[in-house]
Short mmCIF file of C-alpha atoms in Angstrom, two decimals:
data_model
loop_
_atom_site.label_atom_id
_atom_site.label_comp_id
_atom_site.label_asym_id
_atom_site.label_seq_id
_atom_site.Cartn_x
_atom_site.Cartn_y
_atom_site.Cartn_z
CA GLU H 1 -6.83 -16.94 5.12
CA PRO H 2 -5.05 -19.15 2.54
CA GLU H 3 -1.73 -20.72 3.75
CA VAL H 4 1.33 -22.59 2.68
CA THR H 5 1.64 -25.99 4.55
CA GLN H 6 4.74 -27.92 4.98
CA THR H 7 5.25 -31.51 6.30
CA PRO H 8 6.73 -32.85 8.23
CA SER H 9 7.37 -30.20 10.82
CA HIS H 10 10.44 -31.96 12.04
CA GLN H 11 12.55 -34.79 10.38
CA VAL H 12 15.52 -36.65 11.71
CA THR H 13 17.52 -38.56 9.05
CA GLN H 14 20.87 -40.46 8.97
CA MET H 15 23.70 -38.92 6.92
CA GLY H 16 23.64 -40.33 3.39
CA GLN H 17 19.93 -41.01 3.35
CA GLU H 18 17.58 -39.36 0.96
CA VAL H 19 14.95 -37.11 2.26
CA ILE H 20 11.83 -35.51 0.76
CA LEU H 21 10.34 -32.26 2.09
CA ARG H 22 6.74 -31.66 1.30
CA CYS H 23 4.83 -28.53 0.55
CA VAL H 24 1.44 -27.62 -0.44
CA PRO H 25 1.44 -23.93 -1.84
CA ILE H 26 -1.57 -21.66 -1.93
CA SER H 27 -4.06 -23.17 -4.65
CA ASN H 28 -3.88 -20.43 -7.16
CA HIS H 29 -0.22 -19.64 -6.98
CA LEU H 30 2.00 -20.83 -9.73
CA TYR H 31 5.42 -19.69 -8.51
CA PHE H 32 7.16 -21.90 -5.80
CA TYR H 33 10.13 -21.46 -3.83
CA TRP H 34 12.49 -23.13 -1.49
CA TYR H 35 14.60 -21.60 1.18
CA ARG H 36 16.80 -22.83 3.96
CA GLN H 37 17.83 -21.31 7.17
CA ILE H 38 20.91 -22.83 8.99
CA LEU H 39 20.48 -22.28 12.79
CA GLY H 40 21.58 -18.73 13.73
CA GLN H 41 22.19 -17.66 10.13
CA LYS H 42 19.93 -15.93 7.78
CA VAL H 43 17.28 -17.28 5.30
CA GLU H 44 18.96 -18.34 2.02
CA PHE H 45 17.22 -18.71 -1.45
CA LEU H 46 17.51 -22.16 -2.91
CA VAL H 47 15.27 -22.53 -5.91
CA SER H 48 12.31 -21.12 -7.61
CA PHE H 49 9.76 -23.18 -9.84
CA TYR H 50 7.45 -22.13 -12.41
CA ASN H 51 5.57 -23.81 -15.24
CA ASN H 52 7.00 -27.21 -14.27
CA GLU H 53 10.67 -26.15 -14.45
CA ILE H 54 13.30 -24.33 -12.46
CA SER H 55 13.25 -20.48 -13.10
CA GLU H 56 16.23 -19.80 -10.80
CA LYS H 57 18.70 -21.47 -8.54
CA SER H 58 21.35 -20.58 -6.14
CA GLU H 59 24.84 -21.95 -5.93
CA ILE H 60 23.58 -24.01 -2.65
CA PHE H 61 21.23 -25.95 -4.94
CA ASP H 62 23.75 -28.30 -6.42
CA ASP H 63 23.09 -31.85 -7.91
CA GLN H 64 22.09 -33.27 -4.53
CA PHE H 65 18.96 -31.23 -4.77
CA SER H 66 15.87 -31.57 -6.67
CA VAL H 67 12.38 -30.28 -6.88
CA GLU H 68 9.17 -31.70 -8.31
CA ARG H 69 5.54 -30.97 -8.60
CA PRO H 70 4.43 -34.53 -8.81
CA ASP H 71 0.76 -33.44 -8.77
CA GLY H 72 -1.54 -30.37 -8.88
CA SER H 73 -1.17 -29.46 -5.25
CA ASN H 74 2.16 -30.61 -4.00
CA PHE H 75 5.73 -29.32 -4.35
CA THR H 76 8.72 -31.18 -3.16
CA LEU H 77 12.18 -30.79 -2.21
CA LYS H 78 14.56 -33.88 -2.36
CA ILE H 79 17.78 -34.05 -1.00
CA ARG H 80 19.51 -37.19 -2.54
CA SER H 81 22.16 -37.87 -0.02
CA THR H 82 22.10 -35.87 2.94
CA LYS H 83 25.06 -34.35 4.74
CA LEU H 84 25.44 -32.93 8.28
CA GLU H 85 25.55 -29.50 6.96
CA ASP H 86 22.12 -29.98 5.40
CA SER H 87 20.69 -29.61 8.85
CA ALA H 88 18.53 -26.56 8.74
CA MET H 89 14.95 -25.02 8.58
CA TYR H 90 13.55 -25.43 5.12
CA PHE H 91 10.74 -23.06 4.23
CA CYS H 92 8.56 -23.47 1.12
CA ALA H 93 7.01 -20.30 -0.31
CA SER H 94 4.56 -19.35 -3.15
CA SER H 95 3.33 -16.42 -4.82
CA ASP H 96 0.53 -15.37 -7.39
CA PRO H 97 1.46 -14.51 -11.06
CA THR H 98 -1.52 -12.59 -11.48
CA ALA H 99 -0.66 -10.24 -8.84
CA PRO H 100 2.70 -8.43 -9.51
CA ASN H 101 4.46 -6.59 -6.88
CA THR H 102 2.66 -8.53 -4.11
CA GLU H 103 4.01 -10.67 -1.56
CA ALA H 104 5.53 -14.32 -1.31
CA PHE H 105 3.77 -16.61 1.34
CA PHE H 106 5.78 -18.74 3.49
CA GLY H 107 5.10 -21.95 5.09
CA GLN H 108 6.18 -22.69 8.81
CA GLY H 109 9.12 -24.77 7.57
CA THR H 110 10.35 -28.26 8.09
CA ARG H 111 13.36 -28.59 10.56
CA LEU H 112 15.64 -31.11 9.19
CA THR H 113 18.18 -32.79 11.30
CA VAL H 114 20.82 -34.90 9.82
CA VAL H 115 22.68 -37.29 12.25
CA ASP P 1 18.55 -5.30 -6.16
CA ALA P 2 19.89 -2.53 -3.76
CA LYS P 3 21.43 -3.35 -0.58
CA THR P 4 19.87 -2.17 2.86
CA THR P 5 21.42 -1.40 6.16
CA GLN P 6 19.34 -2.07 9.52
CA PRO P 7 20.59 -1.90 13.14
CA PRO P 8 21.24 -5.39 14.33
CA SER P 9 18.79 -5.08 17.35
CA MET P 10 16.41 -2.76 19.09
CA ASP P 11 14.10 -2.83 22.11
CA CYS P 12 10.87 -1.33 22.42
CA ALA P 13 8.45 -1.16 25.45
CA GLU P 14 5.31 -2.94 25.09
CA GLY P 15 2.37 -0.58 23.99
CA ARG P 16 4.57 1.91 22.54
CA ALA P 17 5.48 2.48 18.99
CA ALA P 18 8.40 0.51 17.41
CA ASN P 19 10.17 2.54 14.57
CA LEU P 20 12.54 0.22 12.68
CA PRO P 21 15.00 2.12 10.44
CA CYS P 22 16.31 1.05 7.11
CA ASN P 23 18.83 2.63 4.75
CA HIS P 24 18.74 1.97 1.10
CA SER P 25 20.76 4.77 -0.45
CA THR P 26 21.42 3.12 -3.67
CA ILE P 27 17.81 2.36 -4.56
CA SER P 28 16.71 2.92 -8.10
CA GLY P 29 13.53 4.51 -9.14
CA ASN P 30 11.96 1.09 -10.04
CA GLU P 31 12.57 -0.56 -6.87
CA TYR P 32 10.05 -1.31 -4.07
CA VAL P 33 10.92 -1.33 -0.43
CA TYR P 34 9.37 -4.36 1.33
CA TRP P 35 9.22 -5.38 4.97
CA TYR P 36 9.04 -9.11 6.15
CA ARG P 37 9.34 -10.54 9.67
CA GLN P 38 10.45 -13.80 11.17
CA ILE P 39 9.27 -14.77 14.60
CA HIS P 40 11.45 -17.27 16.33
CA SER P 41 12.32 -19.70 13.43
CA GLN P 42 8.75 -19.67 11.96
CA GLY P 43 8.25 -18.93 8.36
CA PRO P 44 8.87 -15.26 7.24
CA GLN P 45 5.86 -13.07 7.21
CA TYR P 46 5.08 -10.30 4.72
CA ILE P 47 4.13 -7.07 6.46
CA ILE P 48 4.10 -4.23 3.82
CA HIS P 49 5.60 -2.64 0.94
CA GLY P 50 5.79 0.61 -0.85
CA LEU P 51 7.38 2.55 -3.77
CA LYS P 52 7.52 6.25 -2.50
CA ASN P 53 4.13 7.04 -0.93
CA ASN P 54 3.79 6.34 2.65
CA GLU P 55 1.79 2.96 3.23
CA THR P 56 -0.44 1.80 5.95
CA ASN P 57 -2.20 -1.73 6.65
CA GLU P 58 -3.60 -3.45 9.59
CA MET P 59 0.03 -4.66 10.77
CA ALA P 60 2.14 -1.45 10.24
CA SER P 61 2.90 1.86 8.62
CA LEU P 62 5.81 2.34 6.15
CA ILE P 63 7.39 5.78 5.87
CA ILE P 64 9.44 6.51 2.85
CA THR P 65 11.72 9.57 2.69
CA GLU P 66 11.21 11.85 -0.24
CA ASP P 67 14.60 10.96 -1.65
CA ARG P 68 13.73 7.22 -1.05
CA LYS P 69 17.09 6.68 0.51
CA SER P 70 15.63 5.38 3.78
CA SER P 71 12.53 4.09 5.16
CA THR P 72 10.97 3.37 8.69
CA LEU P 73 8.64 0.61 9.60
CA ILE P 74 6.30 1.84 12.44
CA LEU P 75 4.42 -0.92 14.61
CA PRO P 76 2.04 1.60 16.35
CA HIS P 77 1.53 -0.26 19.48
CA ALA P 78 4.17 -3.16 19.87
CA THR P 79 2.96 -6.19 21.71
CA LEU P 80 5.10 -9.06 23.03
CA ARG P 81 4.11 -11.08 19.78
CA ASP P 82 5.99 -8.43 17.66
CA THR P 83 9.23 -9.85 19.01
CA ALA P 84 10.90 -10.88 15.82
CA VAL P 85 13.55 -10.43 13.31
CA TYR P 86 12.46 -7.66 10.70
CA TYR P 87 13.83 -7.64 7.35
CA CYS P 88 13.98 -4.50 5.09
CA ILE P 89 14.24 -5.72 1.35
CA VAL P 90 14.51 -3.56 -1.76
CA ARG P 91 13.39 -5.23 -4.91
CA GLY P 92 12.86 -4.43 -8.54
CA ILE P 93 9.30 -4.35 -10.04
CA ASN P 94 8.67 -7.97 -10.88
CA SER P 95 6.04 -8.42 -13.75
CA GLY P 96 4.37 -11.80 -13.62
CA GLY P 97 4.37 -12.18 -9.75
CA TYR P 98 7.90 -13.55 -9.29
CA GLN P 99 8.60 -12.85 -5.74
CA LYS P 100 12.07 -14.17 -4.83
CA VAL P 101 13.20 -12.58 -1.52
CA THR P 102 16.66 -12.07 -0.70
CA PHE P 103 17.16 -11.90 3.16
CA GLY P 104 19.82 -10.06 4.97
CA ILE P 105 20.41 -10.14 8.72
CA GLY P 106 17.59 -7.96 9.70
CA THR P 107 16.83 -6.10 12.96
CA LYS P 108 16.08 -8.28 15.93
CA LEU P 109 13.20 -6.34 17.84
CA GLN P 110 12.81 -7.18 21.49
CA VAL P 111 9.39 -5.95 22.86
CA ILE P 112 9.86 -5.45 26.65
CA PRO P 113 6.88 -6.05 28.99
#
């Protein structure tokens, strides 16, 4: 079964450093998403991406965040200058634009720890 | 999207049916009911969705009341691996495949041996 893959599974970074989280969405999907989940809290939407541009973003997704599709397979989330409160699980997801009212597929997540 | 209400937690004996309720009294006619689950900090996993008819797949059944104000997700024979947080989500019809998911707190299902 096709799946969304995320790397790394766990990343530790120092406060103030830049971090890039990587995702490989399902190959024929064209909608891509990032979510985060702070420990013990609910899963929160960050941003969606389609046709090489952001289609929707939440209040969380401020100027410290950016997304990119650098090539035909990867989708990345960059945090420019990490803060302690950025520590969370980050989930990538994708969906198929030719299949309306179907589901989003989620990766297994990257656990980001900012120290 | 309509708001949903779920019990915060439930227990179920292994091998028995798990019935997870969800209230969505403000649902509108073009909104679907979706269920996802999240097993211990893994990525959320789609389970099933429906509009007004009952639905069944290899994972679960979804029973939607006639007035569509509530629904029940049924795991027919719960196993320990079904221990997870289950999210009931109501979403409008999305043409073009846009599938943003807005998660609530969900129901934490504990399957007991």
